[in-house]
mmCIF file of C-alpha atoms in Angstrom:
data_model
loop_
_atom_site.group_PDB
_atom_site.id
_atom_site.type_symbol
_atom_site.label_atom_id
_atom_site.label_comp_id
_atom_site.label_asym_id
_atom_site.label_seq_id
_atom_site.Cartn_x
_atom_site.Cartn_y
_atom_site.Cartn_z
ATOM 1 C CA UNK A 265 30.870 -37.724 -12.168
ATOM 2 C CA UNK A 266 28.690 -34.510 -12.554
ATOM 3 C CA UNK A 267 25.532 -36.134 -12.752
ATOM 4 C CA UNK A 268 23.696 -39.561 -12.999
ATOM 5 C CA UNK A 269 24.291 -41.425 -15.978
ATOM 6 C CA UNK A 270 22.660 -44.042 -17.909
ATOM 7 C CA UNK A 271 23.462 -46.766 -20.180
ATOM 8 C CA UNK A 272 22.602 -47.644 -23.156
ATOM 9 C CA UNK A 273 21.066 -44.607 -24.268
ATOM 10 C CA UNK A 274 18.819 -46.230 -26.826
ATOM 11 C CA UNK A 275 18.396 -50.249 -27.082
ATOM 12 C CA UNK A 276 16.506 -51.883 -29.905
ATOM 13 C CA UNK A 277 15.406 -55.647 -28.958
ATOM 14 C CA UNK A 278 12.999 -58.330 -30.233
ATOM 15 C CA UNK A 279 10.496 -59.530 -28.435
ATOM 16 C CA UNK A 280 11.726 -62.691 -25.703
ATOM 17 C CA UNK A 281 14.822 -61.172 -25.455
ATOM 18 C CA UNK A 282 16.606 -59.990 -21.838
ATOM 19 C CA UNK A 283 17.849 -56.777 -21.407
ATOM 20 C CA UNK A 284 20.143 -54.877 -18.648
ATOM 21 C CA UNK A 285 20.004 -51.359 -18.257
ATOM 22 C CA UNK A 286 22.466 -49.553 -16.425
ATOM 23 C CA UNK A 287 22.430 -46.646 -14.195
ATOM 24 C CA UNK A 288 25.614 -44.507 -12.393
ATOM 25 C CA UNK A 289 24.374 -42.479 -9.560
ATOM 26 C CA UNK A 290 26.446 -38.974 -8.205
ATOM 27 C CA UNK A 291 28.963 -40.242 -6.208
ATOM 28 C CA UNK A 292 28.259 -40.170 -2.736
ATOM 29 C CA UNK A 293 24.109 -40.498 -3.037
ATOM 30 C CA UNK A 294 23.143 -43.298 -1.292
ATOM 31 C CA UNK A 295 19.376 -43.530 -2.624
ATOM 32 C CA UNK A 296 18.944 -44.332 -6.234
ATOM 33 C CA UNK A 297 15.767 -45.023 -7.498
ATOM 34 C CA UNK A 298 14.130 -46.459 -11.110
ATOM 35 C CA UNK A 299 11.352 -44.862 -12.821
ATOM 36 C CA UNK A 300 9.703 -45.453 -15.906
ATOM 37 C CA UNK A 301 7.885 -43.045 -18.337
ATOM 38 C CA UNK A 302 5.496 -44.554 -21.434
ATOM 39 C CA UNK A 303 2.830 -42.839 -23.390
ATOM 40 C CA UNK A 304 -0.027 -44.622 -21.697
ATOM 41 C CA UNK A 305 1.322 -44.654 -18.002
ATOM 42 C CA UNK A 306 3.068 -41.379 -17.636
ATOM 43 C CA UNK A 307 6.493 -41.690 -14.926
ATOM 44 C CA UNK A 308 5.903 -44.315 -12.311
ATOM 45 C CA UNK A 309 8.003 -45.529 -9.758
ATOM 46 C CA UNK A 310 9.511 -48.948 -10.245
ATOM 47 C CA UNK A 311 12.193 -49.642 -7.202
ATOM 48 C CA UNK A 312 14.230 -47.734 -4.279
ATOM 49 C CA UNK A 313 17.707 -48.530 -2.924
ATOM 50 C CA UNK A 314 19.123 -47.244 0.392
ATOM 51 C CA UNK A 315 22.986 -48.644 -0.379
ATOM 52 C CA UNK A 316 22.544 -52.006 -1.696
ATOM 53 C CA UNK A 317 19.118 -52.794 -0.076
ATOM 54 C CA UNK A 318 15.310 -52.673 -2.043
ATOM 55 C CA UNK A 319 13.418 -51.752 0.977
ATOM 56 C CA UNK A 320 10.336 -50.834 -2.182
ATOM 57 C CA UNK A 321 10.063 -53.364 -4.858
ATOM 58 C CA UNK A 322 6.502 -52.386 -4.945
ATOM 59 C CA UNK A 323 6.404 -50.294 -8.700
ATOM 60 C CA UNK A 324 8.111 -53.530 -10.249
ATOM 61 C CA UNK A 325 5.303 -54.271 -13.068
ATOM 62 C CA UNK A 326 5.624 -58.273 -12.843
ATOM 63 C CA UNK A 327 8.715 -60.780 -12.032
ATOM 64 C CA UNK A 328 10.017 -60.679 -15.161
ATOM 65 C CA UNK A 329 11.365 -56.782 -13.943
ATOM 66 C CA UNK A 330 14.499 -57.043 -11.042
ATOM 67 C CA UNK A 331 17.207 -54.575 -9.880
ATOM 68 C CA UNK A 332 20.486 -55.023 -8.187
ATOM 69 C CA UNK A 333 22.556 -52.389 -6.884
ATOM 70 C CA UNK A 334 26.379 -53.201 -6.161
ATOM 71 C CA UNK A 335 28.941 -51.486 -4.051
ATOM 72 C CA UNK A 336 26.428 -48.642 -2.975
ATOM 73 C CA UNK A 337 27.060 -47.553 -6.643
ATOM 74 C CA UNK A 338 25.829 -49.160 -9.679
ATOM 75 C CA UNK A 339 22.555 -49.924 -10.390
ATOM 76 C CA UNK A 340 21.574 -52.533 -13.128
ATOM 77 C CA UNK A 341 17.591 -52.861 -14.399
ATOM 78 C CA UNK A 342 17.337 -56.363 -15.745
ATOM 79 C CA UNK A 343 14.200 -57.220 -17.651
ATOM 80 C CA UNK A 344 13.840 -60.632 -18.879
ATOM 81 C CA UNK A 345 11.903 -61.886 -21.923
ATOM 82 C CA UNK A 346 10.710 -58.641 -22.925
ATOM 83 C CA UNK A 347 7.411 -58.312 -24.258
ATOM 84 C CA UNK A 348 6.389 -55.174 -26.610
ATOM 85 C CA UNK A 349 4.646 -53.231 -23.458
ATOM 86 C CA UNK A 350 8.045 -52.903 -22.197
ATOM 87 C CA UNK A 351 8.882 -50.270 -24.376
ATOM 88 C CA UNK A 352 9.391 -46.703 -22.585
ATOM 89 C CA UNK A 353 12.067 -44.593 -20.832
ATOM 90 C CA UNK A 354 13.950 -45.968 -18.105
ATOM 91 C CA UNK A 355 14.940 -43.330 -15.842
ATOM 92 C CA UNK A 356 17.428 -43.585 -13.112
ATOM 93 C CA UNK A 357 17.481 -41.182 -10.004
ATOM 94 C CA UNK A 358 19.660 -40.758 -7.405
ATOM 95 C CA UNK A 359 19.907 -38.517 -3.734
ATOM 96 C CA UNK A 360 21.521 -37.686 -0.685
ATOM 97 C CA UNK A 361 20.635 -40.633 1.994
ATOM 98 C CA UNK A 362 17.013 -39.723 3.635
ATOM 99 C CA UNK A 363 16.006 -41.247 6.485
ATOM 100 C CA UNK A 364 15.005 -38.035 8.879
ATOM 101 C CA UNK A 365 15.179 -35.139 5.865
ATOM 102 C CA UNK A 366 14.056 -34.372 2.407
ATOM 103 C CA UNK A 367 16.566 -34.624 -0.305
ATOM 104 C CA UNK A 368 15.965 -33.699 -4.070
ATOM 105 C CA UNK A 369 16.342 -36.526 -6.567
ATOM 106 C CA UNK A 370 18.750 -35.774 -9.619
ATOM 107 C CA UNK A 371 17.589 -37.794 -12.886
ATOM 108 C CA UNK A 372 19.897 -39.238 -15.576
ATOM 109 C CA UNK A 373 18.985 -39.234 -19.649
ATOM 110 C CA UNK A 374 17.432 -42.243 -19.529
ATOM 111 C CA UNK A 375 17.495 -45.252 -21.386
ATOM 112 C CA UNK A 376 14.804 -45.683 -24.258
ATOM 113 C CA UNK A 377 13.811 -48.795 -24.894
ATOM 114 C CA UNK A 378 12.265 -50.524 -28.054
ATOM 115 C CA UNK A 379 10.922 -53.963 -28.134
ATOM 116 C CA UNK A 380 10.211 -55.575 -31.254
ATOM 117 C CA UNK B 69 -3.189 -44.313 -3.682
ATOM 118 C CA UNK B 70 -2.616 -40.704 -3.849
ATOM 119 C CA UNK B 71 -3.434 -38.491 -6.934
ATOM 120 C CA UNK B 72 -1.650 -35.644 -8.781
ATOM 121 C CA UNK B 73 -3.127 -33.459 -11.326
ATOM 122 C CA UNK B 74 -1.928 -31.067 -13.276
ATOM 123 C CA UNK B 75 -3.826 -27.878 -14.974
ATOM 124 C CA UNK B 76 -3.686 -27.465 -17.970
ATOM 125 C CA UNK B 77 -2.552 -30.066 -19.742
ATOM 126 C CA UNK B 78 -1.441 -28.236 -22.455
ATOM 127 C CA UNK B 79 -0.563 -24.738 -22.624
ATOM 128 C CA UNK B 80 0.756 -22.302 -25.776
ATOM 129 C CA UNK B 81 2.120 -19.123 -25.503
ATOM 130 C CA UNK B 82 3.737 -16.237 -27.452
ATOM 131 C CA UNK B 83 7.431 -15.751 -26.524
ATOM 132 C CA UNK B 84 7.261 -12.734 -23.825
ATOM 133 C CA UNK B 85 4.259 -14.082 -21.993
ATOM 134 C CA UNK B 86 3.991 -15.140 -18.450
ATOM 135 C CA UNK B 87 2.046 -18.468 -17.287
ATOM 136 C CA UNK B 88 1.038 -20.220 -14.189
ATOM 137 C CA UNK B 89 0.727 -23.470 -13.545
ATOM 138 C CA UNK B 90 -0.948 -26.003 -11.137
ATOM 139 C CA UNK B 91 -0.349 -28.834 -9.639
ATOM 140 C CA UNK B 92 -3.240 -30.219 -7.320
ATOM 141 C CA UNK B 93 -2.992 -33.348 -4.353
ATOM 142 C CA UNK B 94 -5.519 -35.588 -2.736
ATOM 143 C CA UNK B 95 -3.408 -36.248 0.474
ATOM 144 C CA UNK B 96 -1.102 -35.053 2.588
ATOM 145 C CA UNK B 97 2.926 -35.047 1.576
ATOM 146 C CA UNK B 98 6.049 -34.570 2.874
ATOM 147 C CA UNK B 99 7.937 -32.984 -0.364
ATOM 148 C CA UNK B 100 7.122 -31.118 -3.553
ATOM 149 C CA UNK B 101 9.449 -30.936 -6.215
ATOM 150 C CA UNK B 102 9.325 -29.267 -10.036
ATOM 151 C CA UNK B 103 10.738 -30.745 -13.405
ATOM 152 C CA UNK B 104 11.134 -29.356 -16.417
ATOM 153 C CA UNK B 105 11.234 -32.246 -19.205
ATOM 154 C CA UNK B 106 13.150 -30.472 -22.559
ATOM 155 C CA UNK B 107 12.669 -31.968 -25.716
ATOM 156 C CA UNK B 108 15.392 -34.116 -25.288
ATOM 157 C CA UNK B 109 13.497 -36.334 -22.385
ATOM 158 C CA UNK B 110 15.872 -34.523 -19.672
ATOM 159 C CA UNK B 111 14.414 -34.419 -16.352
ATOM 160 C CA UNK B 112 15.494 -31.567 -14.832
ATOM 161 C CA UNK B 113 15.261 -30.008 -10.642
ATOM 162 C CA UNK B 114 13.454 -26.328 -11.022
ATOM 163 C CA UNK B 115 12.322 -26.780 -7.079
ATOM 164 C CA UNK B 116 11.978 -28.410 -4.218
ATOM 165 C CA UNK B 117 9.187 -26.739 -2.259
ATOM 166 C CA UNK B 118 7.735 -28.723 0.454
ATOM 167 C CA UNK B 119 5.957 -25.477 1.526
ATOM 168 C CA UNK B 120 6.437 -21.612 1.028
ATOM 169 C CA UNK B 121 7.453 -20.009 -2.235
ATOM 170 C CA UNK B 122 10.507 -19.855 -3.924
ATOM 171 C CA UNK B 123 12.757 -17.662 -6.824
ATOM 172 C CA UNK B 124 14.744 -18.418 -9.436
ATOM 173 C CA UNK B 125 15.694 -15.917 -11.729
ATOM 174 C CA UNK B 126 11.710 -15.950 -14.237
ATOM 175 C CA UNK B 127 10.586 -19.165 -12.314
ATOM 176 C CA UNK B 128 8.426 -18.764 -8.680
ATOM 177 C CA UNK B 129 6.846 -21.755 -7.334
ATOM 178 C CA UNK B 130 4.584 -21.510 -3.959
ATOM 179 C CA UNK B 131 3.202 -24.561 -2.242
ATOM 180 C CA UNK B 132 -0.046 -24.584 0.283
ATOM 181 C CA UNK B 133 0.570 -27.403 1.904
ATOM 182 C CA UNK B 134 -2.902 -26.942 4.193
ATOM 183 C CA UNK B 135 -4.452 -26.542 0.911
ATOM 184 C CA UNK B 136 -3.084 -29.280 -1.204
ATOM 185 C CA UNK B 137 -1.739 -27.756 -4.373
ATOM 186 C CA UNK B 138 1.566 -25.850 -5.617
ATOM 187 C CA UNK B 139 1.921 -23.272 -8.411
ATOM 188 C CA UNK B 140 4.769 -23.045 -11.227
ATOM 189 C CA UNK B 141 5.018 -19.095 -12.663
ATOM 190 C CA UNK B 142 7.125 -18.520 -15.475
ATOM 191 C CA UNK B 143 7.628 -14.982 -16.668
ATOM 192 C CA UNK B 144 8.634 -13.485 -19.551
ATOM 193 C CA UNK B 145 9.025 -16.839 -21.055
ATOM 194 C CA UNK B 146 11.104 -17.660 -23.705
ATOM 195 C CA UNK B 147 11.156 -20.525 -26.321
ATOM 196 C CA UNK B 148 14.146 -22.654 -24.048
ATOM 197 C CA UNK B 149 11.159 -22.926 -21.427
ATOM 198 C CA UNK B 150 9.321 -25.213 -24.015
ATOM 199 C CA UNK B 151 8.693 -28.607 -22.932
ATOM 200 C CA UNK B 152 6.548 -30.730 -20.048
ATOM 201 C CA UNK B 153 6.908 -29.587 -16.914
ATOM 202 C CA UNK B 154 6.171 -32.182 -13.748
ATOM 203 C CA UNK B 155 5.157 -31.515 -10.282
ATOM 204 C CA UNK B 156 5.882 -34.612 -8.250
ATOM 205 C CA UNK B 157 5.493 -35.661 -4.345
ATOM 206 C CA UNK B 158 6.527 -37.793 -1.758
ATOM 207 C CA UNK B 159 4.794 -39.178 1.287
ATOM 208 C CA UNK B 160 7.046 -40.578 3.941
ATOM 209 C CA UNK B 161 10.528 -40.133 5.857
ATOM 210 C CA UNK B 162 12.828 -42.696 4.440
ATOM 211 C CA UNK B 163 11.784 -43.372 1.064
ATOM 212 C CA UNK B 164 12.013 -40.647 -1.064
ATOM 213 C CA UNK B 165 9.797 -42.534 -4.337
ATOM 214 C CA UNK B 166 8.173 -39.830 -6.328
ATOM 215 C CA UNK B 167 4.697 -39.555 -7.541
ATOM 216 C CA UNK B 168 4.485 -37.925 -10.719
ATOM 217 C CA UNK B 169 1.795 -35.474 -11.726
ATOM 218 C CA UNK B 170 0.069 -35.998 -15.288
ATOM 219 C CA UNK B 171 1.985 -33.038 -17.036
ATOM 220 C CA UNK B 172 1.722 -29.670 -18.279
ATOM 221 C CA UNK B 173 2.917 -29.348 -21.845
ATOM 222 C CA UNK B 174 3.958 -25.591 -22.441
ATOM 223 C CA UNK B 175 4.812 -24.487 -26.408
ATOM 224 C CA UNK B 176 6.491 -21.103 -26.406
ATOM 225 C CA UNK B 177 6.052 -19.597 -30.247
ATOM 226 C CA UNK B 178 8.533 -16.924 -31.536
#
């Protein structure tokens, strides 16, 4: 596709509930990344994949949060018994493989999320 | 970790004017890059500017690497160029995770 893409756009939940959030990276970018943006925290890093490997788990708020990435394409953002501070933006990112240069990440729509 | 600012955080302007913004750095980085948030959440690439200054069309960005901060000019602006607009950086080779800057939030009025 043109551009990375996100699914759902919007997902309403109640609180305990799991969700999955999907993300679709440009073909061909091997680095996909999750972000997340809320009111009080601004955008912060959650996780980075080079192909199917998390090499930086580190932005993961707490082990309810995990990520798997599939075939060097598909992401999915899986976050289990939600709890009301979960609600934000999830934003998906993805770029050229850099291991030696600087590449420039291209973002998706997001997903907005609403717990309950 | 390191810290981004951004000056100011909040910024209106009649439709014609130009505007400069700032983002500042508290360590070293390896990339620079500019967003431009539209109303509709949108993240979108203005630049990637490591170091030097770059055009596009009313948009100029410089970076000063040695000196730890970057610039965003917009001229003639128009309403379109309302919205939040992000500087964000990255430290290392390898792993390109960005850190976000706290926002400028620019309101262009007819």
């Amino acid at each position: 596709g043109a551009g990375v893409s996100q699914s759902p756009s919007n997902k309403v939940t109640e609180k305990g509930k799991d969700v999955e959030l999907r993300c679709d990276p440009i073909s061909g970018h091997t680095a996909l990344y999750w972000y997340r943006q809320s009111l009080g925290q601004g955008l912060e890093f959650l996780i980075y994949f080079q192909g199917n490997s998390a090499p930086d788990k580190s932005g993961l708020p707490s082990d309810r949060f995990s990520a798997e990435r599939t075939g060097g394409s598909v992401s999915t953002l899986t976050i289990q018994r939600t709890q009301q501070e979960d609600s934000a933006v999830y934003l998906c990112a993805s770029s050229l493989a850099a291991t030696t240069t600087q590449e420039t990440q291209y973002f998706g729509p997001g997903t907005r999320l609403l717990v309950l | 970790g390191i810290q981004v600012e951004q000056s100011p955080p909040d910024l209106i302007l009649q439709e014609g004017a130009n505007s400069t913004l700032r983002c500042n750095f508290s360590d070293s980085v390896n990339n620079l890059q500019w967003f431009h948030q539209n109303p509709w959440g949108q993240l979108i690439n203005l630049f990637y500017i490591p170091s030097g200054t770059k055009q596009n069309g009313r948009l100029s960005a410089t970076t000063v690497a040695t000196e730890r901060y970057s610039l965003l000019y917009i001229s003639s602006s128009q309403t379109t160029d309302s919205g939040v607009y992000f500087c964000a950086v990255t430290l290392n080779f390898g792993n390109e995770k960005l850190t976000f800057g706290t926002g400028t939030r620019l309101t262009i009025i007819p």
